Coordinates of C-alpha atoms in Angstrom, one line a residue:
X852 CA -74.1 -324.5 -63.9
X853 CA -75.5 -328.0 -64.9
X854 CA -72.4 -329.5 -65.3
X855 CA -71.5 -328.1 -61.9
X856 CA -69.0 -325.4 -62.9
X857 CA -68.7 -322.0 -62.0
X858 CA -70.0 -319.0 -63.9
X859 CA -69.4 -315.3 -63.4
X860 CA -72.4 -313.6 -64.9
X861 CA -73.8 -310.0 -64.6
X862 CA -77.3 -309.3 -63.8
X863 CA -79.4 -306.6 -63.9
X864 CA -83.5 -306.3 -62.8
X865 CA -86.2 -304.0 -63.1
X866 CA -89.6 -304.3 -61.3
X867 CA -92.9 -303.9 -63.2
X868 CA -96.3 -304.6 -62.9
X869 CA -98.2 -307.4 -65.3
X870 CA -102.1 -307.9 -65.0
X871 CA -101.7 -306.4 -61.8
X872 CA -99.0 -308.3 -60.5
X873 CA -96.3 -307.2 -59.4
X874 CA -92.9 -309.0 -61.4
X875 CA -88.8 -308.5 -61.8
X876 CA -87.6 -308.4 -65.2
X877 CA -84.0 -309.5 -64.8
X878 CA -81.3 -309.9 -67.7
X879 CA -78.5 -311.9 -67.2
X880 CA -75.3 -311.9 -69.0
X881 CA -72.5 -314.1 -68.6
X882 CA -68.6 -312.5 -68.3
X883 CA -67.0 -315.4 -67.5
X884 CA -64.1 -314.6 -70.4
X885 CA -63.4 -311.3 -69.3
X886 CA -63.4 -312.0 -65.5
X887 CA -61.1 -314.7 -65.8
X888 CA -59.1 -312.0 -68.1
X889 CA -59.1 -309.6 -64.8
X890 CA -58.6 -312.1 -62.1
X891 CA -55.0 -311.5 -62.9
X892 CA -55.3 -308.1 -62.8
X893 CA -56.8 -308.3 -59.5
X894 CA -53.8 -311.0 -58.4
X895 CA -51.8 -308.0 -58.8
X896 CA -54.1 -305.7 -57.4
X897 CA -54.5 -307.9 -54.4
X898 CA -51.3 -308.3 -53.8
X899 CA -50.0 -304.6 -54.1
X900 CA -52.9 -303.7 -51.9
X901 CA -51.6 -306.3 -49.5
X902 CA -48.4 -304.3 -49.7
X903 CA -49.9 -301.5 -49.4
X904 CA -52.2 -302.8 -46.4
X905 CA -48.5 -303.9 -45.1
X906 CA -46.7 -300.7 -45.6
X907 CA -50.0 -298.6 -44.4
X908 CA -49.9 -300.9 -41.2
X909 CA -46.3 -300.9 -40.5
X910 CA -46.3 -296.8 -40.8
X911 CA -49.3 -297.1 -38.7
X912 CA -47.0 -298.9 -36.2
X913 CA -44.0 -296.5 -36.6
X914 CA -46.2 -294.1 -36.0
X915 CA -48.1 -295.4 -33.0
X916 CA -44.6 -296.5 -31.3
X917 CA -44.0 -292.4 -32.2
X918 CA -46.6 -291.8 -30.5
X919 CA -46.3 -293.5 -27.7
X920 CA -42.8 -292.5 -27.4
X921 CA -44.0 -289.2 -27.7
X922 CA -46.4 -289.4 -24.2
X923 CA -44.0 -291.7 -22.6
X924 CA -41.6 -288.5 -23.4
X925 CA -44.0 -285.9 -22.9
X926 CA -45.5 -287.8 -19.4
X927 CA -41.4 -288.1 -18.3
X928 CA -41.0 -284.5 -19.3
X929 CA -44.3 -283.9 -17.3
X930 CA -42.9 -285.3 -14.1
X931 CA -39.1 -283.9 -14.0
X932 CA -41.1 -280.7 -14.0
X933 CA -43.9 -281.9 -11.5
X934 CA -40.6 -282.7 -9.8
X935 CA -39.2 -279.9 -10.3
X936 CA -42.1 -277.7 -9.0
X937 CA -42.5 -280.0 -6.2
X938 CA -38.5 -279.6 -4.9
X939 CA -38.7 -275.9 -5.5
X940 CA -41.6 -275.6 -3.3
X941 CA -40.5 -278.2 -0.7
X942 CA -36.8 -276.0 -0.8
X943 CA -39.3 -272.9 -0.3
X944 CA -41.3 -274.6 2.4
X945 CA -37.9 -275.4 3.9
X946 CA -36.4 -271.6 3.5
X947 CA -39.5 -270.7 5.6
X948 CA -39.3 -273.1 8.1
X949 CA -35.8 -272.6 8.3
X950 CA -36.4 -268.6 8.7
X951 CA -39.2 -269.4 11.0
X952 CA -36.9 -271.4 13.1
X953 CA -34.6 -269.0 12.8
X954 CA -36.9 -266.2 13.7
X955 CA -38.5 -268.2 16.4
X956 CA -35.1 -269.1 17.7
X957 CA -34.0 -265.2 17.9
X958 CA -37.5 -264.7 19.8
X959 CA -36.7 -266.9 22.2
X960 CA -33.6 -265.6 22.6
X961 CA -34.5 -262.1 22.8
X962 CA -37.2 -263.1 25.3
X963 CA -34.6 -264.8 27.9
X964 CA -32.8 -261.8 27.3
X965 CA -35.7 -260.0 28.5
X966 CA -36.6 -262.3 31.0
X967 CA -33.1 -262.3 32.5
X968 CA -33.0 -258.3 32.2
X969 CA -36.5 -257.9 33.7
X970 CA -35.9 -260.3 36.6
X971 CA -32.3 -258.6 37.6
X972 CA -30.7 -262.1 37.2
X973 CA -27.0 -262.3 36.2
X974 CA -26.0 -264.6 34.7
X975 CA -22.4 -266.8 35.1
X976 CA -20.9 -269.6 33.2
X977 CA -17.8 -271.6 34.3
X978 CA -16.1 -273.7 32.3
X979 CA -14.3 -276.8 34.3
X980 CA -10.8 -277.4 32.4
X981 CA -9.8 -273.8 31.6
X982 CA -11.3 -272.6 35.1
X983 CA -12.6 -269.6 33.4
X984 CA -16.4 -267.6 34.4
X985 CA -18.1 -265.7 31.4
X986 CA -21.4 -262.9 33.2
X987 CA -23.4 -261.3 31.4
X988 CA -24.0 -257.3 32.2
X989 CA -26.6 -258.1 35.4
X990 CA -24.4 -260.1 36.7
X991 CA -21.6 -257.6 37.0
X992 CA -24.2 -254.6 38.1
X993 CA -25.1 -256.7 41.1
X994 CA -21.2 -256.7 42.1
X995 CA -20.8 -252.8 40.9
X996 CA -18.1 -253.9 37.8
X997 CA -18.2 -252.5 34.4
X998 CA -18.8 -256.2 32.3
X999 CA -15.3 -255.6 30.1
X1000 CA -13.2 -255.5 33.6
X1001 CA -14.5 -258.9 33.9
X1002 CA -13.1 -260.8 30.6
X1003 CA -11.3 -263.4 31.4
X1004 CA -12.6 -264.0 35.1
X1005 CA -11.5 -267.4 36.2
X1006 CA -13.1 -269.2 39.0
X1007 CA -11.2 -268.1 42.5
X1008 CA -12.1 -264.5 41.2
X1009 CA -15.4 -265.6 41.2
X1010 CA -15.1 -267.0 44.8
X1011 CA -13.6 -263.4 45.6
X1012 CA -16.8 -261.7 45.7
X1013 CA -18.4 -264.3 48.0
X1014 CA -18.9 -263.5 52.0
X1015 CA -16.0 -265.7 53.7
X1016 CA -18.9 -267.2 56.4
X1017 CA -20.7 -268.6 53.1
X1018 CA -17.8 -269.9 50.9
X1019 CA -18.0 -273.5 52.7
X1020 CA -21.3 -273.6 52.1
X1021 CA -21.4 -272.3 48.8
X1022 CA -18.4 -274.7 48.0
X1023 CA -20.4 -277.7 49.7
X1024 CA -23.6 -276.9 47.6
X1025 CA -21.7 -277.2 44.4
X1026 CA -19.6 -280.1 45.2
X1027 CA -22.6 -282.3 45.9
X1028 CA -24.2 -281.1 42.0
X1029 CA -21.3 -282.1 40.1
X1030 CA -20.6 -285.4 42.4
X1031 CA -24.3 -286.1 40.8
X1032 CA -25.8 -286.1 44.6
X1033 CA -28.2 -283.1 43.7
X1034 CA -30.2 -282.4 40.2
X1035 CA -29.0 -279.2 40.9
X1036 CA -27.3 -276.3 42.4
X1037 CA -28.8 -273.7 44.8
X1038 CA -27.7 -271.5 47.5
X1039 CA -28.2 -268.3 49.0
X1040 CA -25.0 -266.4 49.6
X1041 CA -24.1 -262.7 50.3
X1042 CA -21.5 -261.2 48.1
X1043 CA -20.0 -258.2 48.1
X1044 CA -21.8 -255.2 46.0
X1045 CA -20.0 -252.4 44.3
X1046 CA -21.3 -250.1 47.4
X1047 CA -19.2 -252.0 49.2
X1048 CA -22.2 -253.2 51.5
X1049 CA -23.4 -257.2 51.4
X1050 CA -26.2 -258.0 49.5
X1051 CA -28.1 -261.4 49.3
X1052 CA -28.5 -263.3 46.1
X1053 CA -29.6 -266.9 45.0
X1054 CA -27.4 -268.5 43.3
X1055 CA -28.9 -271.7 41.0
X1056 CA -27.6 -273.4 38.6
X1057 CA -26.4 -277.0 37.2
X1058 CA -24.2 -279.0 34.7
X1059 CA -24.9 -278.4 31.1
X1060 CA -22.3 -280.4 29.5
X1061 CA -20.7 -283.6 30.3
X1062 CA -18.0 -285.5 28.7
X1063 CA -18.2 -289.4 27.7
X1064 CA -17.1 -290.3 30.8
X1065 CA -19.5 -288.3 32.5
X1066 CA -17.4 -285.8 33.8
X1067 CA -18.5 -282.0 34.1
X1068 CA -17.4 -279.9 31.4
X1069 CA -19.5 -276.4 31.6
X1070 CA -21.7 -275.1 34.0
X1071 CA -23.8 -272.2 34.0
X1072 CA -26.5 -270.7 36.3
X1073 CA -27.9 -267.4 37.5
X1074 CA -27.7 -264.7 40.4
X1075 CA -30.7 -263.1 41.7
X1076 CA -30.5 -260.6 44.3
X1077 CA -33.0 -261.6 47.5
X1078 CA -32.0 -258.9 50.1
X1079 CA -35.4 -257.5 50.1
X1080 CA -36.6 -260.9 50.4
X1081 CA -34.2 -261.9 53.0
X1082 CA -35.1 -258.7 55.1
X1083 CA -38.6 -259.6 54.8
X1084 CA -38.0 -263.1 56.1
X1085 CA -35.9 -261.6 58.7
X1086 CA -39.1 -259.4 59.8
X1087 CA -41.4 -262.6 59.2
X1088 CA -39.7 -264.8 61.6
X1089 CA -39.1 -261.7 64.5
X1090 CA -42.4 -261.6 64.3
X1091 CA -43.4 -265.6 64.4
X1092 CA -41.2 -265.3 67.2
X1093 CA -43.3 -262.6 68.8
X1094 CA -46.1 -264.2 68.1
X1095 CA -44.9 -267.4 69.3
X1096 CA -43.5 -266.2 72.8
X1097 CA -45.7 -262.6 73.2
X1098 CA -47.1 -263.0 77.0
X1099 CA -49.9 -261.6 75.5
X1100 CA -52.8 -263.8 73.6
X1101 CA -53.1 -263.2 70.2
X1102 CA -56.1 -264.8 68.1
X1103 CA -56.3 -264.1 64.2
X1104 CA -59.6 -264.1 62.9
X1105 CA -61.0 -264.2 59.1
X1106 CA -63.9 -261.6 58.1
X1107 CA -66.4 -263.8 59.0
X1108 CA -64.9 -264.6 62.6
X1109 CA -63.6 -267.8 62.0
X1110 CA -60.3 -268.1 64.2
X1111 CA -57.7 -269.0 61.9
X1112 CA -54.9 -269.2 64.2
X1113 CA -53.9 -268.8 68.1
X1114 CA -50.2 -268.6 70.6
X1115 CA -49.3 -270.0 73.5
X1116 CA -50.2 -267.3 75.5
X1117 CA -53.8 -268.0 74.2
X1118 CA -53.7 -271.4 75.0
X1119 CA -52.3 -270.3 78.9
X1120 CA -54.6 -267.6 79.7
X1121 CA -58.3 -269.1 77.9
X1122 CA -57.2 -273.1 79.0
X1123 CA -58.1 -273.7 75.2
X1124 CA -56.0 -275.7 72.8
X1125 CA -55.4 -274.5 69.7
X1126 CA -57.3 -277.5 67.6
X1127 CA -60.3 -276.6 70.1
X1128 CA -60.7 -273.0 68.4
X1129 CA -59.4 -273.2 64.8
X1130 CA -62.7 -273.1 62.8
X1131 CA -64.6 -271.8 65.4
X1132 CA -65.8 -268.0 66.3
X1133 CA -64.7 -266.3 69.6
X1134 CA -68.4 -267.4 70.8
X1135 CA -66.6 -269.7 72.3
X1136 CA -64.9 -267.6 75.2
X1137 CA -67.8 -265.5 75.6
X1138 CA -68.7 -265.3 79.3
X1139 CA -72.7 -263.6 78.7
X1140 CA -72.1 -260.8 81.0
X1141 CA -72.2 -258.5 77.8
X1142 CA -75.4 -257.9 75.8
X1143 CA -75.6 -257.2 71.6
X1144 CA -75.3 -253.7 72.4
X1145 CA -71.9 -253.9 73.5
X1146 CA -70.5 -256.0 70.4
X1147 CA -72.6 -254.3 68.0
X1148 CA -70.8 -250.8 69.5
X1149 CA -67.3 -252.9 69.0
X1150 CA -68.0 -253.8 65.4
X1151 CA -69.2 -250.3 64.5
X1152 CA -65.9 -249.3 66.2
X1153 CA -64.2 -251.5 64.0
X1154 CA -66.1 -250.9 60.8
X1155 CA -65.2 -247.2 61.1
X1156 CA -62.2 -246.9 62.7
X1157 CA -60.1 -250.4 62.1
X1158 CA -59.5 -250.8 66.1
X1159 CA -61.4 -251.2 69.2
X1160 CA -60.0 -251.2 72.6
X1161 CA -61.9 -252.0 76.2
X1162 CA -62.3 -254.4 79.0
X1163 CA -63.9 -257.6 78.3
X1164 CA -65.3 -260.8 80.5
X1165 CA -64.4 -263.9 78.5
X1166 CA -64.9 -267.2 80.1
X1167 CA -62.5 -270.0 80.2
X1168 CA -62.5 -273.7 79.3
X1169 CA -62.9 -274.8 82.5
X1170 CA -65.9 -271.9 82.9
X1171 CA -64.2 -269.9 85.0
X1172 CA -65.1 -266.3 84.5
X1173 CA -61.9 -264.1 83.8
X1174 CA -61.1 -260.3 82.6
X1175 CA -59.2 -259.1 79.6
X1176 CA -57.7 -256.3 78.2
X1177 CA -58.6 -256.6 74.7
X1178 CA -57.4 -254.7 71.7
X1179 CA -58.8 -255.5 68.1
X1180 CA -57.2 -254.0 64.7
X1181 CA -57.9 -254.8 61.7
X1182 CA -55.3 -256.4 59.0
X1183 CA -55.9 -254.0 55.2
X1184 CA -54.6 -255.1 52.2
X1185 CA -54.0 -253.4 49.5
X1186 CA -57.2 -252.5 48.3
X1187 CA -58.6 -251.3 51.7
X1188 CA -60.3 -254.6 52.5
X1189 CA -59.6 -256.3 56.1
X1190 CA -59.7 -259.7 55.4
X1191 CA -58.5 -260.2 59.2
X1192 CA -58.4 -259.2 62.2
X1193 CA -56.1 -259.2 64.9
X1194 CA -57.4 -259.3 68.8
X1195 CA -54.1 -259.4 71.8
X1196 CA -55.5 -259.5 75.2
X1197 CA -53.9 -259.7 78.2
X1198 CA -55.6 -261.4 81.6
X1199 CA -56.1 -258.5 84.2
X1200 CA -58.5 -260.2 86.6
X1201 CA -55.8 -260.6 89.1
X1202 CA -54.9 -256.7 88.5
X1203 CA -58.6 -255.9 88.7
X1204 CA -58.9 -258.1 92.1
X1205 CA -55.9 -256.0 93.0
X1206 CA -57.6 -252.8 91.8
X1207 CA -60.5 -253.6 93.9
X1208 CA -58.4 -254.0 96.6
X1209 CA -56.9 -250.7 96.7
X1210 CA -59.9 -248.8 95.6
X1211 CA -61.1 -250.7 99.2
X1212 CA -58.0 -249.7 100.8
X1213 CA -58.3 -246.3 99.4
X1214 CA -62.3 -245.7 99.9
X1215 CA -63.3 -248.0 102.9
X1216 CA -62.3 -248.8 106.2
X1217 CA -60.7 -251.9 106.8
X1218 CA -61.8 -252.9 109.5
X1219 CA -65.8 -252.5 109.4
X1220 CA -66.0 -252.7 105.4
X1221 CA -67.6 -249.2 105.7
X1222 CA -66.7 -246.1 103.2
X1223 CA -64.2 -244.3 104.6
X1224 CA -63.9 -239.9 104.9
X1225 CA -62.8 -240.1 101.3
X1226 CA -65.5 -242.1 99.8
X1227 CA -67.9 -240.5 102.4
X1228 CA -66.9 -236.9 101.0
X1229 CA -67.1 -238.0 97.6
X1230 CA -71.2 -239.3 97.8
X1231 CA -71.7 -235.9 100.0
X1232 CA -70.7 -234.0 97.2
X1233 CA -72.7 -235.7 94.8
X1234 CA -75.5 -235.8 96.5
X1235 CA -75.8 -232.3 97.5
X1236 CA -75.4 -231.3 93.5
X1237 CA -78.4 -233.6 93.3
X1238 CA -80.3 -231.9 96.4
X1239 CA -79.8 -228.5 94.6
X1240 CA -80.8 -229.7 90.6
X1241 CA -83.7 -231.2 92.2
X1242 CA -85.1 -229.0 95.4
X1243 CA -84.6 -231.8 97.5
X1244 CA -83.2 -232.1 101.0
X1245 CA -80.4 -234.1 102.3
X1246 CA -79.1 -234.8 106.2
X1247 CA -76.2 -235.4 107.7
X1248 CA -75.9 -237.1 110.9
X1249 CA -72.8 -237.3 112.8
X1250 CA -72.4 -240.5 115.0
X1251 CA -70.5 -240.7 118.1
X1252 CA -69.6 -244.0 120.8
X1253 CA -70.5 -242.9 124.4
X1254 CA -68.6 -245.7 126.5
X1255 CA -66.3 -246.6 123.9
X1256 CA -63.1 -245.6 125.4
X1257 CA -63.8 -247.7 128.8
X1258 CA -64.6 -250.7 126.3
X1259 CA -61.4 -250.4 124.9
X1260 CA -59.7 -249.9 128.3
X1261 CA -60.9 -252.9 130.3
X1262 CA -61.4 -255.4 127.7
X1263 CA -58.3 -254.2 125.1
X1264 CA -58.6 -253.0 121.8
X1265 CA -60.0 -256.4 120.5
X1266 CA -63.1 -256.0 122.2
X1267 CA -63.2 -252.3 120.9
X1268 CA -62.7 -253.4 117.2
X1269 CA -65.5 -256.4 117.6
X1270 CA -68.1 -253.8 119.2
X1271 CA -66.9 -251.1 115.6
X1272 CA -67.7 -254.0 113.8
X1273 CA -71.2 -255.5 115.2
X1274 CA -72.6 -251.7 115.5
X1275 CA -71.6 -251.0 111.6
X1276 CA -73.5 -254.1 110.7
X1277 CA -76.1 -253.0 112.9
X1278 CA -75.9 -249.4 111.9
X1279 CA -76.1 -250.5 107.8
X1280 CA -79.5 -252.2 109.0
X1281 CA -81.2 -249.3 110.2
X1282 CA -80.4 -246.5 107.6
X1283 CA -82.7 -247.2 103.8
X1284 CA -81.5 -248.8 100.8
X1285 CA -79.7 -245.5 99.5
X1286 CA -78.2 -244.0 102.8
X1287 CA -75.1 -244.3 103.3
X1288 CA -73.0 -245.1 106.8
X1289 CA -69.3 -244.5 107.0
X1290 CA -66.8 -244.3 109.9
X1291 CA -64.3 -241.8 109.7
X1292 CA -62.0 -243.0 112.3
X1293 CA -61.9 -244.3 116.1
X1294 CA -65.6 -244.7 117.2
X1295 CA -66.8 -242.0 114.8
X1296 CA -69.7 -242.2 112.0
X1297 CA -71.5 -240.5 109.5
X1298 CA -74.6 -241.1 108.1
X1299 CA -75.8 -239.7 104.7
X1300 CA -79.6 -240.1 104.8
X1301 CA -81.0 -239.1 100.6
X1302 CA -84.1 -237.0 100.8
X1303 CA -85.1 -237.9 104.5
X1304 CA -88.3 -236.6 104.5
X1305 CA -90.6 -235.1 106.6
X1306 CA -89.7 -234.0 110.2
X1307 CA -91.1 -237.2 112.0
X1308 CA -89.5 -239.8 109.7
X1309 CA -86.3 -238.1 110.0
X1310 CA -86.5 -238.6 113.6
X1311 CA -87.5 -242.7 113.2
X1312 CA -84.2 -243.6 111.4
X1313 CA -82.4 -241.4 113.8
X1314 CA -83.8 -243.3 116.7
X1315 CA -83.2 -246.9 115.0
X1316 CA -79.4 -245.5 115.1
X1317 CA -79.5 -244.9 118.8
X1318 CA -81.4 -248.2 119.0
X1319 CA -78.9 -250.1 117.4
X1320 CA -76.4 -248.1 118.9
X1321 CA -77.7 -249.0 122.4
X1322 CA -78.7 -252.6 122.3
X1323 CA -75.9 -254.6 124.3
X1324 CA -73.2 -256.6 122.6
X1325 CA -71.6 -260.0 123.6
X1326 CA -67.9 -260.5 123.1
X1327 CA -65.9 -263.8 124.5
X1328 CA -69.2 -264.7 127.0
X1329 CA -68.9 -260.9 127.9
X1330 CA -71.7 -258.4 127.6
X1331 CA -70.5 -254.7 126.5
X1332 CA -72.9 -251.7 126.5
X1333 CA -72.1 -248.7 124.5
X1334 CA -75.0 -246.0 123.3
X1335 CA -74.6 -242.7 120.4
X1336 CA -74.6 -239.5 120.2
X1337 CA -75.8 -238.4 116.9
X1338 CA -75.8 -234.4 115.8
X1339 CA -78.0 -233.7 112.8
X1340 CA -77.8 -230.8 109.9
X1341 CA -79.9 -230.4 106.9
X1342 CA -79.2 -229.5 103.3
X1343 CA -79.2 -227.1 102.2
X1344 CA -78.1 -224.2 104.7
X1345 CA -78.4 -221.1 104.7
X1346 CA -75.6 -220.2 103.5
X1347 CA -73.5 -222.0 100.9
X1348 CA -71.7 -224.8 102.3
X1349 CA -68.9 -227.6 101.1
X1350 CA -68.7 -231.4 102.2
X1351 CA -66.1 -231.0 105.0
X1352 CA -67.9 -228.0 106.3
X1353 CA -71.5 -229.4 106.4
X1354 CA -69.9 -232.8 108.0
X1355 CA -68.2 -229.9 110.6
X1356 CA -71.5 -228.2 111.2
X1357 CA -73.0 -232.1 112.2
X1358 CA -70.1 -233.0 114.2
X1359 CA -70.8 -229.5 116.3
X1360 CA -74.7 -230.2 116.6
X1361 CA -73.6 -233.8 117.8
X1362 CA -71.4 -232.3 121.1
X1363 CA -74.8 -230.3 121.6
X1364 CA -76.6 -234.0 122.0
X1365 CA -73.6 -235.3 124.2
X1366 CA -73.4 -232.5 126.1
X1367 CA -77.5 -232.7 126.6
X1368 CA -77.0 -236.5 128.2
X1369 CA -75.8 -238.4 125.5
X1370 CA -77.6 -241.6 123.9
X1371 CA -79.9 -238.7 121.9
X1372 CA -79.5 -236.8 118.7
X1373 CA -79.8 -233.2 118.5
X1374 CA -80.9 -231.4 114.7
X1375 CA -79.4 -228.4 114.2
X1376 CA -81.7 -225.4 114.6
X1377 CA -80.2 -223.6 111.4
X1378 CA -81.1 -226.9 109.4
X1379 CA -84.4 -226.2 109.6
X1380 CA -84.7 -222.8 108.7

């Protein structure tokens, strides 16, 4: 107001319009009596509603502590039985670990059980301060007991069924394990089986418990039987030792040839170390006297029938040629396959020289190198088979020394052998590649002339005989003069004829030329009917 006091009025308006313009009608009225009348109405009003407000905001308060009570409760209650769903299923997660274990425990178990049953092992466990053994069921097969006669076994029991010769052994072996000296126990001892007979087992084993001190308080272990295996040993070193010290060579090959491994006798005979061959083919001895047809007819042997046996020229390291009897077998597994091969040879080149020596004594003379009757008789007959397959003629000449005997008598049987021994030379000379010469005995010979041919070159070779016969001999400054008789007979007679009695029929046609003045050969007149 003007005088700067305060009114409370009332007003109310209303737009309208006046000459086109818009106004506001507004009517005032003051109520400055009655407000001050209500202002203490509205003290009271204020205040209660500041109660009110108070009350409202305190409940609000008591009601939002409620509240949050309420979570604070229901989040606690939330979490005991999060909790409580967490421990069940960590207690169920347990109670199946725990019944795995368990399971998993009485797997293993079972499967040692298995393990121990399937491998034949017994089983033996000793314990130190009572002396007393506990074996399972395997244990007292392999000794032929029934298990229950073996409760309460104590240690020297134990010992009992050991074979005396292995008892210090076995005794030594277990001493050094439980002085610490070995990680463990092992030895292979016979023992006594319920047969009665002794059988070979392994016996292993080792400490399982020790007190604080470190003494030995349990051990246990295990018995596996090993006869077969022993046996088999026993067969592998016999034959290491055979192999070893065989006087025969023995070379092991692979499939491919490659010589895996060689013995002594080997190394004797072929002059070869062993480090020279291992790795290397048996090209190596090969001596080139046999061509691809013979080794290709040795493998085929061996292909089909796993073993090939002959005569073979190997050469050694020094290049000497030398002969071998050689057998080759091949080594099958169990499929059939021959992986290797096995070749033993022997060195026969001094019993070859030594066969060649009496097949010499046997079918030649000794003193001119010629054949002898035996070898003689032996060519007859086969050439006469071949005379009759092919419609061919043979002769047979029968040589005999005119002068020989006063040779002998005034110069000694010396000069006798030296004049057999020029004239065979000579004799050998005059005959054709094919003949054959041989002395029979004393100044005797036959000559075997193949297919001789018409009547007139017949006649030539028997005249180089008498030439060579004839022609004088010098022994010790000494000239010697001997000549030949010679008796001829063709093949085939007349009648059939053997060997001995066609060489007969010549010696008779040659008394016929010594009786008709000697130095001259006389053909039989049947021969050349």
């Amino acid at each position: 107001m003007a005088d700067a006091s305060l009114r409370t009025v009332e007003v109310h308006s209303q737009p309208f319009s006046f000459a086109g313009r818009p106004l506001l009608l507004s009517i005032i009225n003051d109520i400055t009596p009655g407000r001050l009348s209500d202002q203490g109405l509205w003290h009271y009003q204020s205040l209660l509603e500041a109660q009110v407000a108070d009350r409202v905001q305190a409940a609000n308060a008591a009601r939002q502590r409620e509240q949050t009570l309420l979570i604070v409760g229901l989040l606690l209650q939330a979490g005991v039985i999060v909790l409580l769903i967490f421990n069940i299923r960590r207690r169920k997660r347990l109670e199946r670990a725990h019944d795995a274990l368990t399971r998993a425990v009485s797997e293993e178990r079972q499967r040692l059980v298995d393990i121990l049953w399937g491998t034949g092992a017994g089983t033996w466990e000793w314990i130190l301060d009572t002396g007393h053994m506990r074996v399972n069921s395997q244990w007292a097969s392999l000794v032929g007991r029934a298990p229950e006669t073996l409760a309460g076994l104590t240690e020297s029991q134990f010992r009992d069924f050991i074979h005396p010769d292995d008892l210090a052994r076995y005794l030594a072996a277990r001493r050094r394990h439980l002085d610490g000296e070995s990680p463990a126990y092992e030895c292979d001892l016979r023992v006594r089986a319920g047969s009665g007979d002794w059988i070979w087992v392994m016996d292993r084993g080792r400490v399982v418990a020790r007190d604080t001190h470190g003494y030995p308080l349990r051990m246990a272990g295990t018995w596996l039987e090993i006869t077969g295996k022993k046996q088999y040993e026993d067969k592998l070193r016999l034959a290491a030792s055979v192999f070893t010290h065989a006087r025969e060579a023995i070379m092991i090959t692979a499939v491919d040839g490659t010589i895996v491994e060689v013995n002594d006798a080997f190394c004797r005979i072929t002059g070869f170390d062993r480090d020279d061959v291992l790795g290397r083919t048996p090209k190596v001895l090969s001596s080139g006297r046999h061509d691809e047809d013979f080794y290709a007819l040795m493998w085929q042997a061996l292909n089909e029938k796993g073993h090939w046996e002959g005569e073979v020229w190997n050469r050694r390291k020094d290049g000497e040629l030398y002969a071998e009897m050689l057998t080759i077998s091949a080594v099958r597994d169990n499929h059939g396959n021959a992986p290797y091969f096995v070749a033993l040879f022997s060195d026969i080149t001094d019993q070859k020289q030594h066969q060649r020596e009496l097949e010499q004594y046997a079918h030649y003379d000794m003193l001119t190198g010629l054949p002898n009757r035996l070898l003689l008789s032996d060519r007859l007959r086969q050439a006469m088979a071949l005379a009759l397959r092919r419609g061919h003629r043979l002769a047979v000449a029968y040589l005999d020394l005119d002068g020989f005997k006063a040779v002998n008598d005034t110069h000694g049987h010396a000069a006798g052998d030296e004049v057999l021994t020029l004239l065979s030379a000579r004799f050998r000379l005059a005959l054709r590649e094919g003949d054959t010469i041989a002395r029979l005995g004393g100044d005797e010979f036959v000559a075997l002339l193949v297919d001789p041919g018409e009547p007139a070159a017949m006649q030539t070779i028997l005249q180089r005989l008498l030439d060579a016969a004839a022609a004088p001999l010098e022994w010790k400054g000494l000239q010697l003069q001997v000549s030949a008789s010679v008796g001829v007979v063709y093949f085939p007679q007349s009648t059939p004829v053997d060997p001995d009695a066609l060489i007969q029929l010549a010696d008779e046609a040659m008394y016929r030329a010594k009786m008709s003045g000697k130095n001259r050969f006389y053909i039989a007149p049947a021969a050349t009917t």
